[in-house]
Amino acid sequence: MNNKIDYVIHFAGLKQVGQSEEYPLKYYENNVTGSLNLFLEMKTAGVKSIIFSSSASVYGDSNLRIYSEDSALKPVSVYGKTKLIVENILKDMHSSDPNWKIINLRYFNPIGAHSSGLIGDDPKNAATNLVPFICKVAMFNKEELLIFGDDYNTIDGTGRRDYIHVEDLADGHIAALKKLSENNIKTLCIPINLGTGKSYSVLEVINAFEKASGRKIPYRITKRRPGDVGEVCANPNFANTFLNWNAKHNLDKMCSDTFKWIQMNSNL
Ligand code: UDP
């Protein structure tokens, strides 16, 4: 090993709920086998501190609206199941060797872009997440947005999610790294929610994006997407206290930074 590695942050993975239902093997192979290979290498190298990019989708559909770290784990989608399997592998590793220090960051819905407009999301395949798809419509690459269901048990019937600005998410990782490096932390294996504690419906996101961009986003309601749930919102209290971190940016800022990114990179 040429470099001294103290910590690993494992971000890599396939991340589209809808696609995971269509290609389960691809998701299990990439997300689970890929993680396993990394952990084996870490063990060989004697590196035992890791921050893993998990997801709120491990909570699945428990008929809750707000999820704390100790809420039941019932992933609905294949994507969510792959994240839970990896969390469980990490838990077993920690049980067998308490020298491991593990933080599973459960991301809610990261959107937005770096406020410089220089770093943002550029899906290689067809965009399927809400905000990347809205961007395609805003840039006239798609005619309309399909809203997946308006019959959920939410105020306007469309799905509600806890959207978090990517810069806040990045700060959450720095806070987690600082925690792992504290002298008194000798052993650790915990999940931590990274969310704002506020959820927005698909229609509210469309409105916020229209306001930020000055562009109309035509949409049509269609049926629910397999694997989707009505509302997912974080209880971020544990991250607030344990990591001394909290999300700072609101939905308007998430939308204006996204629009800046796509305008500065109009070849996307
Ligand atoms: N959604 C939608 N149309 C789209 C993409 C997403 O109505 O083209 C909805 C989806 O049903 C969910 C929300 O937007 O309620 C966020 O979906 P996304 O795929 O961005 O994230 P997820 O929560 O599924 O990880």
Short mmCIF file of N, CA, C and O and ligand atoms in Angstrom, two decimals, residues 15 17 57 79 108-109 111 127-133 145-149 152 158-161 163 202 225 228-230 232, ligand 1:
data_model
loop_
_atom_site.label_atom_id
_atom_site.label_comp_id
_atom_site.label_asym_id
_atom_site.label_seq_id
_atom_site.Cartn_x
_atom_site.Cartn_y
_atom_site.Cartn_z
N LYS A 15 -28.37 3.96 -7.84
CA LYS A 15 -29.23 4.67 -6.88
C LYS A 15 -30.65 4.96 -7.34
O LYS A 15 -31.31 5.83 -6.78
N VAL A 17 -34.45 3.99 -7.65
CA VAL A 17 -35.45 3.07 -7.13
C VAL A 17 -36.15 2.31 -8.25
O VAL A 17 -36.21 1.07 -8.25
N SER A 57 -34.29 4.93 2.17
CA SER A 57 -35.15 3.87 1.64
C SER A 57 -35.03 2.57 2.45
O SER A 57 -35.83 1.66 2.25
N TYR A 79 -33.48 -1.38 -4.36
CA TYR A 79 -32.44 -0.42 -3.98
C TYR A 79 -32.31 -0.32 -2.46
O TYR A 79 -31.22 -0.46 -1.90
N PHE A 108 -31.56 11.29 2.94
CA PHE A 108 -32.94 11.44 2.48
C PHE A 108 -32.86 11.79 0.99
O PHE A 108 -32.28 11.02 0.24
N ASN A 109 -33.40 12.87 0.49
CA ASN A 109 -33.34 13.08 -0.98
C ASN A 109 -32.40 14.22 -1.36
O ASN A 109 -32.82 15.38 -1.41
N ILE A 111 -30.62 16.87 -3.43
CA ILE A 111 -30.80 17.57 -4.71
C ILE A 111 -29.95 18.83 -4.67
O ILE A 111 -29.22 19.06 -3.71
N ALA A 127 -32.61 10.38 -17.07
CA ALA A 127 -32.88 10.86 -15.71
C ALA A 127 -34.18 10.25 -15.21
O ALA A 127 -35.18 10.28 -15.91
N THR A 128 -34.17 9.69 -14.01
CA THR A 128 -35.42 9.16 -13.47
C THR A 128 -35.77 9.77 -12.12
O THR A 128 -36.90 9.67 -11.68
N ASN A 129 -34.80 10.40 -11.43
CA ASN A 129 -35.13 11.08 -10.17
C ASN A 129 -35.88 12.37 -10.51
O ASN A 129 -35.75 12.92 -11.60
N LEU A 130 -36.65 12.84 -9.54
CA LEU A 130 -37.55 13.97 -9.80
C LEU A 130 -36.83 15.22 -10.32
O LEU A 130 -37.18 15.75 -11.39
N VAL A 131 -35.83 15.69 -9.58
CA VAL A 131 -35.25 16.98 -9.96
C VAL A 131 -34.45 16.90 -11.27
O VAL A 131 -34.63 17.77 -12.14
N PRO A 132 -33.64 15.85 -11.49
CA PRO A 132 -33.00 15.75 -12.80
C PRO A 132 -34.02 15.73 -13.95
O PRO A 132 -33.78 16.30 -15.01
N PHE A 133 -35.17 15.10 -13.70
CA PHE A 133 -36.18 15.06 -14.77
C PHE A 133 -36.80 16.45 -14.98
O PHE A 133 -37.01 16.88 -16.12
N LEU A 145 -43.33 16.49 -17.42
CA LEU A 145 -42.97 15.62 -16.30
C LEU A 145 -44.16 14.72 -16.00
O LEU A 145 -45.30 15.20 -16.02
N LEU A 146 -43.89 13.46 -15.75
CA LEU A 146 -44.97 12.58 -15.29
C LEU A 146 -44.93 12.53 -13.77
O LEU A 146 -43.88 12.24 -13.19
N ILE A 147 -46.04 12.84 -13.13
CA ILE A 147 -46.10 12.73 -11.66
C ILE A 147 -46.65 11.35 -11.33
O ILE A 147 -47.75 10.98 -11.77
N PHE A 148 -45.86 10.60 -10.55
CA PHE A 148 -46.22 9.20 -10.27
C PHE A 148 -47.21 9.11 -9.13
O PHE A 148 -46.84 8.83 -7.99
N GLY A 149 -48.46 9.35 -9.43
CA GLY A 149 -49.53 9.14 -8.44
C GLY A 149 -49.95 10.41 -7.74
O GLY A 149 -49.09 11.20 -7.31
N TYR A 152 -51.82 9.39 -3.01
CA TYR A 152 -51.19 9.06 -1.72
C TYR A 152 -51.91 9.81 -0.60
O TYR A 152 -52.57 10.83 -0.85
N THR A 158 -49.73 13.87 -3.89
CA THR A 158 -48.46 13.45 -4.52
C THR A 158 -47.44 13.10 -3.43
O THR A 158 -47.59 13.48 -2.27
N GLY A 159 -46.42 12.36 -3.82
CA GLY A 159 -45.44 11.86 -2.86
C GLY A 159 -44.66 12.99 -2.20
O GLY A 159 -44.33 13.99 -2.85
N ARG A 160 -44.39 12.84 -0.92
CA ARG A 160 -43.62 13.85 -0.19
C ARG A 160 -42.26 13.27 0.21
O ARG A 160 -42.18 12.14 0.67
N ARG A 161 -41.23 14.09 0.03
CA ARG A 161 -39.87 13.66 0.41
C ARG A 161 -39.17 14.79 1.15
O ARG A 161 -39.48 15.96 0.96
N TYR A 163 -36.16 16.71 0.99
CA TYR A 163 -35.06 17.05 0.07
C TYR A 163 -33.98 17.80 0.84
O TYR A 163 -34.27 18.67 1.64
N VAL A 202 -44.42 16.57 -4.61
CA VAL A 202 -43.93 16.75 -5.99
C VAL A 202 -44.43 18.09 -6.53
O VAL A 202 -43.66 18.86 -7.14
N ARG A 225 -45.46 4.73 -9.12
CA ARG A 225 -44.27 3.99 -9.57
C ARG A 225 -44.03 2.83 -8.62
O ARG A 225 -44.05 3.04 -7.39
N ASP A 228 -42.45 2.82 -4.80
CA ASP A 228 -42.57 4.14 -4.16
C ASP A 228 -43.43 4.10 -2.90
O ASP A 228 -44.30 3.24 -2.78
N VAL A 229 -43.21 5.05 -2.00
CA VAL A 229 -44.08 5.19 -0.82
C VAL A 229 -44.58 6.64 -0.76
O VAL A 229 -44.07 7.50 -1.47
N GLY A 230 -45.59 6.89 0.09
CA GLY A 230 -46.24 8.20 0.13
C GLY A 230 -45.36 9.32 0.67
O GLY A 230 -45.11 10.31 0.00
N VAL A 232 -41.77 10.33 3.06
CA VAL A 232 -40.55 9.96 3.79
C VAL A 232 -39.89 11.24 4.28
O VAL A 232 -39.45 12.06 3.48
N1 UDP B 1 -41.39 11.45 -9.03
C1 UDP B 1 -42.35 11.80 -9.98
N2 UDP B 1 -41.95 11.84 -11.30
C2 UDP B 1 -40.70 11.57 -11.71
C3 UDP B 1 -39.74 11.21 -10.74
C4 UDP B 1 -40.13 11.15 -9.40
O1 UDP B 1 -43.51 12.05 -9.66
O2 UDP B 1 -40.43 11.61 -12.94
C5 UDP B 1 -41.78 11.44 -7.60
C6 UDP B 1 -41.61 10.08 -6.92
O3 UDP B 1 -42.78 9.31 -7.08
C7 UDP B 1 -41.37 10.50 -5.46
C8 UDP B 1 -40.60 11.82 -5.61
O4 UDP B 1 -40.89 12.30 -6.92
O5 UDP B 1 -42.60 10.79 -4.81
C9 UDP B 1 -39.08 11.68 -5.45
O6 UDP B 1 -38.64 10.66 -6.33
P1 UDP B 1 -37.09 10.43 -6.64
O7 UDP B 1 -37.00 9.36 -7.70
O8 UDP B 1 -36.43 11.74 -6.96
O9 UDP B 1 -36.48 9.96 -5.27
P2 UDP B 1 -36.82 8.68 -4.35
O10 UDP B 1 -37.55 9.23 -3.16
O11 UDP B 1 -37.65 7.73 -5.15
O12 UDP B 1 -35.50 8.12 -4.00
#
